[in-house]
Short mmCIF file of C-alpha atoms and ligand atoms in Angstrom, two decimals:
data_model
loop_
_atom_site.label_atom_id
_atom_site.label_comp_id
_atom_site.label_asym_id
_atom_site.label_seq_id
_atom_site.Cartn_x
_atom_site.Cartn_y
_atom_site.Cartn_z
CA MET A 1 -17.73 -9.67 8.33
CA VAL A 2 -14.40 -7.73 6.57
CA ASP A 3 -11.40 -7.51 8.31
CA VAL A 4 -9.23 -4.39 7.14
CA LEU A 5 -5.35 -4.13 7.30
CA LEU A 6 -4.01 -1.51 5.85
CA GLY A 7 -0.69 0.79 6.51
CA LEU A 8 -0.97 4.06 8.96
CA GLN A 9 2.04 5.71 7.44
CA TRP A 10 3.55 6.39 4.48
CA GLY A 11 3.77 3.36 3.18
CA ASP A 12 6.26 -0.02 3.35
CA GLU A 13 4.73 -0.43 7.08
CA GLY A 14 5.29 -4.25 6.10
CA LYS A 15 1.77 -4.87 4.60
CA GLY A 16 1.99 -8.01 1.94
CA LYS A 17 4.16 -9.81 4.95
CA ILE A 18 1.06 -9.02 7.74
CA VAL A 19 -2.03 -9.92 5.18
CA ASP A 20 0.07 -13.42 4.15
CA TYR A 21 0.53 -14.02 7.98
CA PHE A 22 -3.03 -14.01 8.57
CA ALA A 23 -4.47 -15.77 5.26
CA PRO A 24 -4.95 -18.55 6.40
CA HIS A 25 -7.88 -17.46 8.54
CA TYR A 26 -9.94 -15.57 6.06
CA ASP A 27 -11.51 -17.15 2.86
CA ILE A 28 -11.11 -14.16 0.88
CA ILE A 29 -8.42 -11.38 0.69
CA ALA A 30 -9.66 -8.16 -1.16
CA ARG A 31 -7.49 -5.66 -2.70
CA PHE A 32 -9.61 -2.45 -2.45
CA GLN A 33 -7.34 0.79 -4.27
CA GLY A 34 -4.38 1.87 -5.43
CA GLY A 35 -2.73 -0.75 -8.61
CA PRO A 36 1.36 -1.51 -9.12
CA ASN A 37 2.54 1.30 -7.51
CA ALA A 38 2.06 -0.48 -4.56
CA GLY A 39 4.97 -3.54 -3.77
CA HIS A 40 3.94 -6.09 -1.49
CA THR A 41 6.84 -7.98 0.19
CA LEU A 42 6.39 -11.94 1.23
CA TYR A 43 8.55 -15.09 1.95
CA VAL A 44 7.70 -17.96 0.07
CA ASN A 45 9.87 -20.86 0.30
CA ASP A 46 12.31 -18.41 1.98
CA LYS A 47 12.18 -17.07 -1.27
CA LYS A 48 11.28 -13.43 -1.43
CA VAL A 49 8.20 -12.34 -3.40
CA VAL A 50 6.75 -8.78 -4.56
CA LEU A 51 2.86 -8.77 -5.31
CA HIS A 52 2.20 -5.20 -6.83
CA GLN A 53 -1.88 -6.01 -7.23
CA VAL A 54 -2.61 -9.38 -6.89
CA PRO A 55 -3.34 -9.95 -2.81
CA SER A 56 -1.07 -11.09 -1.06
CA GLY A 57 -3.04 -14.27 -0.14
CA ILE A 58 -2.58 -16.23 -3.57
CA PHE A 59 -0.15 -18.24 -1.88
CA HIS A 60 -2.36 -20.40 0.77
CA GLU A 61 -4.07 -22.55 -1.79
CA ASN A 62 -8.26 -22.78 0.26
CA THR A 63 -7.66 -18.06 0.10
CA THR A 64 -9.75 -16.63 -2.35
CA ASN A 65 -8.22 -13.38 -3.73
CA LEU A 66 -10.17 -10.22 -5.35
CA ILE A 67 -8.71 -7.36 -6.94
CA GLY A 68 -11.90 -5.16 -6.75
CA ASN A 69 -13.29 -2.06 -8.24
CA GLY A 70 -11.50 0.38 -6.04
CA VAL A 71 -8.07 -0.79 -8.18
CA VAL A 72 -6.85 0.89 -11.41
CA LEU A 73 -5.15 -2.25 -12.99
CA ASP A 74 -2.46 -2.62 -15.46
CA PRO A 75 -2.85 -5.71 -17.25
CA VAL A 76 0.85 -5.63 -18.47
CA THR A 77 1.75 -5.51 -14.82
CA LEU A 78 -1.01 -8.53 -13.82
CA LYS A 79 0.92 -10.96 -16.75
CA ARG A 80 4.15 -10.18 -15.22
CA GLU A 81 2.98 -10.98 -11.92
CA CYS A 82 1.33 -13.58 -12.63
CA ASP A 83 4.40 -15.79 -13.93
CA THR A 84 6.25 -15.11 -11.37
CA ILE A 85 3.42 -16.73 -9.32
CA ARG A 86 3.19 -19.75 -11.61
CA SER A 87 6.88 -19.93 -11.25
CA PHE A 88 6.13 -21.28 -7.35
CA GLY A 89 3.91 -23.72 -8.57
CA VAL A 90 0.81 -21.91 -7.42
CA ASP A 91 -2.22 -22.05 -10.36
CA TYR A 92 -3.80 -17.90 -10.29
CA ARG A 93 -6.27 -19.00 -12.22
CA LYS A 94 -8.16 -20.71 -9.66
CA ASN A 95 -8.38 -18.37 -6.87
CA LEU A 96 -7.46 -14.62 -8.55
CA TYR A 97 -10.80 -12.91 -9.59
CA ILE A 98 -11.17 -9.70 -10.57
CA SER A 99 -13.70 -7.03 -10.44
CA GLU A 100 -15.51 -6.05 -14.32
CA ARG A 101 -15.58 -2.29 -12.55
CA THR A 102 -12.18 -1.76 -11.89
CA HIS A 103 -10.27 0.08 -13.79
CA LEU A 104 -7.59 -0.55 -16.63
CA ILE A 105 -4.20 1.88 -16.74
CA LEU A 106 -3.34 2.44 -19.92
CA PRO A 107 0.17 2.90 -21.82
CA THR A 108 -0.71 6.60 -21.88
CA HIS A 109 -1.38 6.88 -18.54
CA ARG A 110 1.94 5.84 -17.83
CA ALA A 111 3.05 8.44 -19.91
CA LEU A 112 0.92 11.08 -18.58
CA ASP A 113 2.45 10.16 -15.04
CA LYS A 114 5.82 11.07 -17.00
CA ALA A 115 4.85 14.39 -18.61
CA SER A 116 2.59 15.33 -14.96
CA GLU A 117 6.15 14.51 -12.75
CA LEU A 118 8.40 16.34 -15.61
CA SER A 119 5.74 19.66 -15.77
CA LYS A 120 6.14 19.76 -11.85
CA GLY A 121 9.48 21.21 -11.57
CA THR A 122 11.10 21.38 -8.14
CA GLU A 123 7.94 20.26 -6.29
CA LYS A 124 7.73 16.63 -7.81
CA ILE A 125 5.12 14.05 -6.30
CA GLY A 126 7.89 11.69 -6.61
CA SER A 127 5.58 9.15 -7.96
CA THR A 128 6.39 6.14 -8.55
CA LEU A 129 4.59 6.52 -12.51
CA LYS A 130 3.40 3.77 -12.77
CA GLY A 131 0.21 5.74 -14.19
CA ILE A 132 -1.53 5.66 -11.24
CA GLY A 133 -2.89 9.30 -10.97
CA PRO A 134 -4.10 9.74 -14.82
CA ALA A 135 -5.70 6.37 -14.53
CA TYR A 136 -7.87 7.86 -11.59
CA MET A 137 -8.24 10.81 -13.14
CA ASP A 138 -10.43 9.26 -16.11
CA LYS A 139 -12.51 7.39 -13.38
CA THR A 140 -13.83 10.42 -11.53
CA GLY A 141 -13.91 12.31 -15.59
CA ARG A 142 -15.82 9.60 -16.46
CA ASN A 143 -13.50 8.40 -19.53
CA GLY A 144 -11.71 5.46 -18.35
CA LEU A 145 -12.09 1.65 -19.51
CA ARG A 146 -12.79 -0.79 -17.48
CA VAL A 147 -12.51 -4.62 -17.15
CA GLY A 148 -15.57 -5.30 -17.52
CA ASP A 149 -15.37 -3.19 -20.97
CA LEU A 150 -12.48 -5.79 -22.42
CA LEU A 151 -15.55 -8.26 -23.36
CA ASP A 152 -17.33 -5.72 -25.31
CA LYS A 153 -16.89 -5.60 -29.38
CA SER A 154 -16.29 -1.81 -29.09
CA PHE A 155 -13.31 -2.08 -26.26
CA THR A 156 -10.87 -1.39 -29.26
CA THR A 157 -12.97 1.85 -30.09
CA GLN A 158 -13.37 3.34 -27.29
CA TYR A 159 -9.56 2.66 -26.21
CA ILE A 160 -8.82 4.62 -29.66
CA LYS A 161 -10.63 7.08 -28.67
CA LEU A 162 -9.53 7.74 -25.51
CA ARG A 163 -6.50 7.53 -26.54
CA LEU A 164 -6.50 10.15 -29.26
CA LYS A 165 -7.51 12.70 -26.36
CA HIS A 166 -4.52 11.67 -24.38
CA GLN A 167 -2.22 12.54 -27.08
CA LYS A 168 -3.59 15.66 -27.43
CA LEU A 169 -2.80 16.31 -24.13
CA LEU A 170 0.56 14.53 -23.83
CA ASP A 171 1.20 17.17 -26.77
CA SER A 172 -0.14 20.26 -24.86
CA LEU A 173 2.49 19.02 -22.06
CA ASN A 174 5.20 18.83 -25.00
CA PHE A 175 5.48 15.51 -24.21
CA HIS A 176 7.04 13.02 -26.57
CA GLU A 177 7.89 9.50 -26.23
CA ASP A 178 7.35 6.44 -28.61
CA ILE A 179 4.72 3.79 -26.16
CA SER A 180 4.26 1.72 -29.81
CA ALA A 181 6.49 -1.33 -27.69
CA TRP A 182 3.87 -0.43 -24.13
CA GLU A 183 1.23 -0.89 -26.60
CA GLU A 184 1.90 -4.33 -27.76
CA GLU A 185 2.80 -5.74 -24.85
CA PHE A 186 -0.72 -4.03 -23.25
CA PHE A 187 -3.13 -5.75 -26.05
CA GLU A 188 -0.78 -9.05 -25.51
CA ALA A 189 -2.16 -8.91 -21.99
CA LEU A 190 -5.08 -7.63 -22.44
CA GLU A 191 -5.90 -11.43 -24.59
CA PHE A 192 -4.46 -12.62 -21.31
CA MET A 193 -6.53 -11.32 -19.53
CA LYS A 194 -9.72 -12.60 -20.75
CA GLU A 195 -9.13 -15.86 -19.31
CA PHE A 196 -9.42 -14.30 -15.76
CA LYS A 197 -12.68 -14.93 -13.86
CA ILE A 198 -13.74 -11.53 -14.55
CA VAL A 199 -16.81 -10.96 -11.93
CA ASN A 200 -19.36 -8.59 -10.09
CA GLY A 201 -17.28 -7.61 -7.95
CA GLU A 202 -20.22 -6.25 -5.43
CA TYR A 203 -22.18 -9.18 -5.48
CA PHE A 204 -19.44 -11.72 -5.11
CA ILE A 205 -18.10 -10.51 -1.87
CA ASN A 206 -21.56 -9.86 -0.16
CA ASP A 207 -23.11 -13.10 -1.70
CA ARG A 208 -20.25 -14.95 -0.17
CA ILE A 209 -20.16 -12.34 3.20
CA ARG A 210 -24.03 -13.46 3.73
CA GLN A 211 -22.75 -17.49 3.44
CA GLY A 212 -20.14 -16.77 6.59
CA LYS A 213 -17.30 -16.34 4.81
CA LYS A 214 -14.95 -14.06 6.19
CA VAL A 215 -13.20 -11.47 4.29
CA LEU A 216 -9.96 -9.45 4.64
CA ALA A 217 -9.08 -6.51 2.82
CA GLU A 218 -5.41 -5.23 2.09
CA GLY A 219 -4.85 -2.02 2.13
CA ALA A 220 -2.39 -0.58 -0.55
CA GLN A 221 0.09 2.47 0.30
CA GLY A 222 -0.68 4.60 3.49
CA SER A 223 -2.74 6.54 5.51
CA MET A 224 -0.48 9.64 4.96
CA LEU A 225 -1.08 9.23 1.45
CA ASP A 226 -4.36 9.00 1.28
CA VAL A 227 -6.03 11.83 -1.51
CA ASP A 228 -8.36 13.34 1.35
CA PHE A 229 -6.31 12.75 4.50
CA GLY A 230 -2.50 12.62 2.88
CA THR A 231 -0.07 15.34 3.22
CA PHE A 232 -1.27 16.81 -0.40
CA PRO A 233 -0.45 17.25 -2.55
CA PHE A 234 2.50 14.36 -2.07
CA VAL A 235 -0.15 11.83 -1.76
CA THR A 236 -1.19 9.03 -4.34
CA SER A 237 -5.06 8.87 -6.12
CA SER A 238 -6.87 7.32 -4.03
CA ASN A 239 -8.69 6.40 -1.06
CA THR A 240 -6.22 4.72 1.16
CA ILE A 241 -7.81 4.73 4.45
CA SER A 242 -10.75 2.26 6.01
CA ALA A 243 -13.45 4.17 4.29
CA GLY A 244 -12.07 3.11 0.92
CA VAL A 245 -13.03 -0.41 1.23
CA CYS A 246 -16.84 0.33 0.53
CA THR A 247 -16.02 2.28 -2.31
CA GLY A 248 -13.45 0.08 -3.38
CA LEU A 249 -15.23 -3.72 -2.82
CA GLY A 250 -19.10 -2.30 -2.55
CA VAL A 251 -19.10 -3.81 0.87
CA PRO A 252 -21.10 -1.90 3.43
CA PRO A 253 -19.58 0.04 6.59
CA GLN A 254 -21.69 -2.15 9.37
CA LYS A 255 -19.98 -5.64 7.84
CA ILE A 256 -16.72 -3.96 8.92
CA ARG A 257 -15.37 -5.54 12.07
CA ASP A 258 -11.51 -4.48 12.88
CA VAL A 259 -9.70 -2.50 11.30
CA ILE A 260 -5.78 -3.58 11.22
CA GLY A 261 -3.46 -0.61 11.33
CA VAL A 262 0.19 -1.54 10.27
CA THR A 263 3.09 0.76 11.58
CA LYS A 264 6.55 -0.08 11.59
CA ALA A 265 8.62 0.72 14.41
CA TYR A 266 10.20 3.52 13.43
CA CYS A 267 8.29 5.59 10.05
CA THR A 268 9.77 5.73 6.57
CA ARG A 269 8.81 7.38 3.82
CA VAL A 270 9.45 7.01 -0.30
CA GLY A 271 9.30 10.28 -2.76
CA GLY A 272 8.63 13.84 -2.19
CA GLY A 273 6.83 16.34 0.84
CA PRO A 274 6.78 16.29 4.02
CA PHE A 275 7.89 13.79 6.61
CA PRO A 276 8.43 15.61 10.02
CA THR A 277 10.45 12.85 12.21
CA GLU A 278 12.92 12.99 8.60
CA LEU A 279 16.86 12.17 10.18
CA HIS A 280 19.35 13.51 8.07
CA ASP A 281 21.86 11.73 10.65
CA ALA A 282 23.59 8.80 11.25
CA ALA A 283 20.90 7.38 12.91
CA GLY A 284 18.25 8.08 9.67
CA GLU A 285 21.58 6.03 7.70
CA GLU A 286 21.60 3.13 10.00
CA LEU A 287 17.92 3.21 9.82
CA ARG A 288 18.08 2.91 6.36
CA LYS A 289 20.37 0.17 5.92
CA ILE A 290 19.60 -1.89 8.98
CA GLY A 291 15.93 -2.23 7.37
CA ASN A 292 17.01 -1.95 4.51
CA GLU A 293 14.92 0.61 3.09
CA PHE A 294 14.59 0.97 -0.40
CA GLY A 295 11.63 0.79 -2.34
CA ALA A 296 10.06 -2.24 -3.59
CA THR A 297 8.52 -0.97 -6.84
CA THR A 298 11.11 1.40 -7.44
CA GLY A 299 14.37 0.32 -5.70
CA ARG A 300 14.51 4.49 -4.53
CA PRO A 301 15.87 4.78 -1.13
CA ARG A 302 13.35 5.55 1.55
CA ARG A 303 13.58 8.62 3.48
CA CYS A 304 14.12 7.22 7.73
CA GLY A 305 13.11 8.76 10.64
CA TRP A 306 11.48 8.16 14.20
CA ILE A 307 8.24 6.84 14.80
CA ASP A 308 5.75 9.94 14.40
CA LEU A 309 3.06 9.43 16.67
CA VAL A 310 1.34 12.75 16.05
CA ALA A 311 0.76 11.39 12.87
CA LEU A 312 -0.06 7.81 14.11
CA ASN A 313 -3.46 9.23 16.26
CA PHE A 314 -4.54 10.58 13.35
CA ALA A 315 -4.10 7.63 11.54
CA CYS A 316 -5.96 5.30 13.74
CA MET A 317 -8.79 8.22 14.09
CA VAL A 318 -9.22 8.39 10.26
CA ASN A 319 -9.33 4.95 10.15
CA GLY A 320 -10.77 3.27 13.27
CA VAL A 321 -8.08 1.29 14.16
CA THR A 322 -8.24 -1.38 16.47
CA LYS A 323 -5.46 -2.84 16.66
CA LEU A 324 -1.71 -2.41 15.80
CA VAL A 325 1.41 -4.48 14.19
CA MET A 326 3.94 -2.89 14.85
CA THR A 327 6.52 -4.19 11.87
CA LYS A 328 10.11 -4.37 11.61
CA ALA A 329 10.61 -4.11 15.87
CA ASP A 330 14.38 -6.25 15.27
CA VAL A 331 15.67 -2.87 13.00
CA LEU A 332 15.85 -1.22 16.32
CA ASP A 333 17.53 -3.49 18.13
CA ALA A 334 21.77 -2.11 17.62
CA PHE A 335 20.32 1.54 19.05
CA ASP A 336 21.61 2.66 21.94
CA GLU A 337 18.42 5.48 22.38
CA LEU A 338 15.32 5.99 20.64
CA LYS A 339 12.75 8.49 20.07
CA VAL A 340 9.89 9.18 19.39
CA CYS A 341 7.73 12.34 18.07
CA THR A 342 4.69 12.95 20.56
CA SER A 343 3.69 16.86 18.96
CA TYR A 344 5.14 19.39 16.76
CA LEU A 345 6.08 22.78 17.20
CA VAL A 346 4.45 24.42 14.25
CA ASN A 347 6.02 27.69 13.74
CA GLY A 348 6.95 27.90 17.24
CA LYS A 349 4.11 26.59 18.53
CA LYS A 350 2.78 23.42 20.08
CA VAL A 351 0.72 21.02 18.99
CA ASP A 352 -0.47 17.02 18.60
CA GLN A 353 -2.83 17.77 16.06
CA VAL A 354 -1.78 17.13 11.96
CA PRO A 355 -1.46 20.81 10.60
CA PHE A 356 -3.86 21.04 7.15
CA GLN A 357 -0.11 21.87 5.58
CA LEU A 358 2.46 20.70 6.14
CA THR A 359 4.33 21.67 3.26
CA ARG A 360 3.47 25.83 4.27
CA VAL A 361 4.83 25.73 7.93
CA THR A 362 8.31 24.77 9.57
CA VAL A 363 7.12 22.17 11.48
CA GLU A 364 9.79 20.63 14.31
CA PRO A 365 8.89 17.42 15.65
CA GLU A 366 9.56 17.79 19.81
CA LEU A 367 10.80 14.13 20.85
CA LYS A 368 10.71 11.36 23.62
CA SER A 369 14.13 9.72 24.48
CA PHE A 370 13.94 5.83 24.70
CA LYS A 371 16.99 3.57 26.51
CA GLY A 372 16.97 1.15 23.40
CA TRP A 373 16.67 -2.61 24.30
CA LYS A 374 19.69 -3.94 22.97
CA THR A 375 19.54 -7.59 22.28
CA ASP A 376 18.33 -9.63 19.19
CA ILE A 377 14.67 -9.95 18.74
CA THR A 378 14.69 -12.01 15.54
CA ALA A 379 14.44 -15.75 16.92
CA LEU A 380 11.93 -14.54 20.09
CA GLN A 381 8.90 -16.38 19.85
CA SER A 382 6.60 -15.42 22.77
CA ALA A 383 5.30 -11.95 24.05
CA GLY A 384 6.88 -12.92 27.58
CA SER A 385 10.11 -13.07 26.37
CA LEU A 386 10.62 -9.39 24.87
CA PRO A 387 12.43 -7.74 26.48
CA ALA A 388 11.20 -5.21 29.31
CA VAL A 389 12.75 -1.89 28.07
CA MET A 390 11.31 -2.54 24.57
CA LYS A 391 7.84 -3.09 26.47
CA GLN A 392 8.00 0.32 28.01
CA TYR A 393 8.17 1.56 24.49
CA VAL A 394 5.53 -0.38 23.17
CA ALA A 395 3.12 0.21 26.29
CA PHE A 396 4.55 4.26 25.71
CA ILE A 397 3.01 3.97 22.01
CA ASN A 398 -0.36 2.22 23.45
CA GLU A 399 -1.16 4.57 25.84
CA TYR A 400 -0.58 7.32 23.31
CA LEU A 401 -2.44 6.34 20.55
CA GLY A 402 -5.06 4.41 22.60
CA VAL A 403 -5.14 1.22 20.73
CA LYS A 404 -3.12 -1.73 21.55
CA VAL A 405 0.01 -3.27 19.69
CA ALA A 406 -1.23 -6.77 19.20
CA TYR A 407 1.63 -8.27 16.72
CA ILE A 408 5.40 -7.17 16.72
CA SER A 409 6.66 -8.57 13.57
CA ASN A 410 10.99 -9.37 14.27
CA GLY A 411 11.73 -10.00 11.00
CA PRO A 412 10.46 -10.44 7.18
CA GLY A 413 9.77 -14.23 7.65
CA ARG A 414 6.39 -15.89 7.65
CA ASP A 415 6.89 -17.01 11.34
CA GLN A 416 8.90 -13.70 13.11
CA LEU A 417 4.90 -12.88 14.60
CA ILE A 418 4.89 -12.49 17.88
CA GLU A 419 1.33 -12.41 19.61
CA ILE A 420 0.94 -9.64 21.78
CA GLN A 421 -1.77 -10.95 25.13
P1 GDP B 501 4.43 -3.11 2.10
O1 GDP B 501 5.23 -2.54 0.92
O2 GDP B 501 3.75 -2.63 3.30
O3 GDP B 501 4.05 -4.80 1.94
O4 GDP B 501 5.98 -3.37 2.42
P2 GDP B 501 7.11 -2.97 1.62
O5 GDP B 501 7.39 -4.78 1.52
O6 GDP B 501 7.07 -2.04 0.80
O7 GDP B 501 8.30 -3.43 2.73
C1 GDP B 501 8.37 -3.77 4.04
C2 GDP B 501 9.80 -4.70 3.97
O8 GDP B 501 10.50 -5.00 5.11
C3 GDP B 501 9.95 -5.78 2.74
O9 GDP B 501 11.19 -5.74 2.36
C4 GDP B 501 9.54 -6.90 4.07
O10 GDP B 501 9.94 -7.76 3.98
C5 GDP B 501 10.10 -6.15 5.28
N1 GDP B 501 9.72 -7.31 6.55
C6 GDP B 501 8.68 -6.87 6.81
N2 GDP B 501 8.06 -6.93 8.33
C7 GDP B 501 9.84 -7.09 8.52
C8 GDP B 501 10.43 -7.03 9.86
O11 GDP B 501 9.09 -7.38 11.19
N3 GDP B 501 11.28 -6.73 9.95
C9 GDP B 501 12.03 -6.80 9.06
N4 GDP B 501 14.00 -6.80 8.94
N5 GDP B 501 11.82 -6.80 7.83
C10 GDP B 501 10.36 -7.19 7.51
P1 IMO B 502 2.68 0.32 -0.61
O1 IMO B 502 1.51 -0.33 -0.77
C1 IMO B 502 5.19 3.74 -0.20
C2 IMO B 502 3.91 7.20 -3.01
C3 IMO B 502 4.76 7.37 -4.36
C4 IMO B 502 4.92 9.33 -4.72
C5 IMO B 502 3.10 8.75 -3.99
C6 IMO B 502 2.19 8.94 -5.22
O2 IMO B 502 3.85 -0.97 -0.99
O3 IMO B 502 2.88 0.55 0.63
P2 IMO B 502 1.97 7.31 -7.19
O4 IMO B 502 2.60 6.41 -7.69
O5 IMO B 502 0.68 6.70 -6.55
O6 IMO B 502 1.41 8.54 -8.50
O7 IMO B 502 3.18 7.78 -6.21
O8 IMO B 502 2.73 7.62 -3.37
N1 IMO B 502 3.70 5.60 -2.92
C7 IMO B 502 3.65 4.84 -2.20
N2 IMO B 502 4.95 4.60 -1.42
N3 IMO B 502 4.30 2.60 -0.28
C8 IMO B 502 3.81 2.06 -1.21
O9 IMO B 502 2.94 1.57 -1.70
C9 IMO B 502 3.87 3.70 -2.28
N4 IMO B 502 2.71 3.93 -3.80
C10 IMO B 502 2.68 5.09 -3.88
O10 IMO B 502 6.53 7.36 -3.95
O11 IMO B 502 5.39 9.72 -3.28
MG1 MG B 503 5.32 -1.66 -0.27
#
């Protein structure tokens, strides 16, 4: 049996914390897409950790963690991350497995990412520049190198061939950067990677599912960044939605049970692209300040706005969400008034669906107002103790989406999560 936990907005919904919380109830936590563009924050012994590629179950002794074939993996970032994990006294080699089909991010992919962003002029994606797009392009272009290739003696020859191809591309884009230091680190990290348990991920996971083990597939980014269904071209390069679990881990769709969708009680986006409910006023500033909305991977300030039910409804539909987790509800504690987007005015016409192109039309959010609860909720532990005004806010969202908020997160800490009956 496989449950999926993924983001429903533009990423950074708090997936890392929620996976860490649920991890003890699962045997395996598996990442199925994305790469080091992700930054998943959790707290271990009250110390903050940001994971980029390693699944967020790594701090639980009895949980197996798998980096699936759908991920693009940067060995250098992995090595750094493993050093951090070890500093918490955790032996990552015991519980961390990598699929041999996982594609590698090379130093030239990072350079190509930069070159591509530069060539976009004013229409920049706002990529994290971790080489994600170019690595996935080499996968679909049938050029990429995979983790399993590392064990082959032709690896260096294959690497040099691909590197030459990339160099030609970089030259044609007139992009020049000395990547020799990156390459040195890369080859060091490859040696380090050989110590890992490199497995055939699809047999590994299906065998365990057959034995009755429980798997939690951990999404990265968010549904509105999905390469097919997000705000293209301002998206990432993978399928972030639940369908990505099948291709990213090799599990059949019938094995998927719950799809747990994570949404903030408001909304953020980092990088370029449309964001209908974005606030450019004092309320947006307040959300950024109270919510500490700065990127976990790049440190960039996140754009902030009200919760967008049109986009969330779309995300629930394409993912088949069965349960919602609402995070960062405590960030709204001090607000007198809250707003919720219930429809868009697209070129003056009211719609309740996400249009094909949000950038080539004028989109005005239609907002419904709610009274703020004006209560510090960070120490609350039960659904019954939540302010009545807050319950109204949540009930409206439940009804609009036709899916229930099953958990409310009221702070970054491991224990700050309230189950709603
Ligand atoms: P992810 O990428 O979805 O895992 O999310 P990030 O880690 O990038 O960003 C979420 C941020 O919000 C992190 O700094 C978390 O520690 C923090 N966070 C998570 N849940 C809560 C919550 O309920 N309240 C508050 N105040 N912070 C939270
Ligand atoms: P987690 O898993 C938020 C955004 C980037 C950029 C776009 C493309 O922490 O939620 P890429 O590096 O993939 O070329 O960037 O996607 N982006 C994220 N935004 N959270 C993430 O991951 C993101 N990963 C990528 O800012 O706009
Ligand atoms: Mg993040």
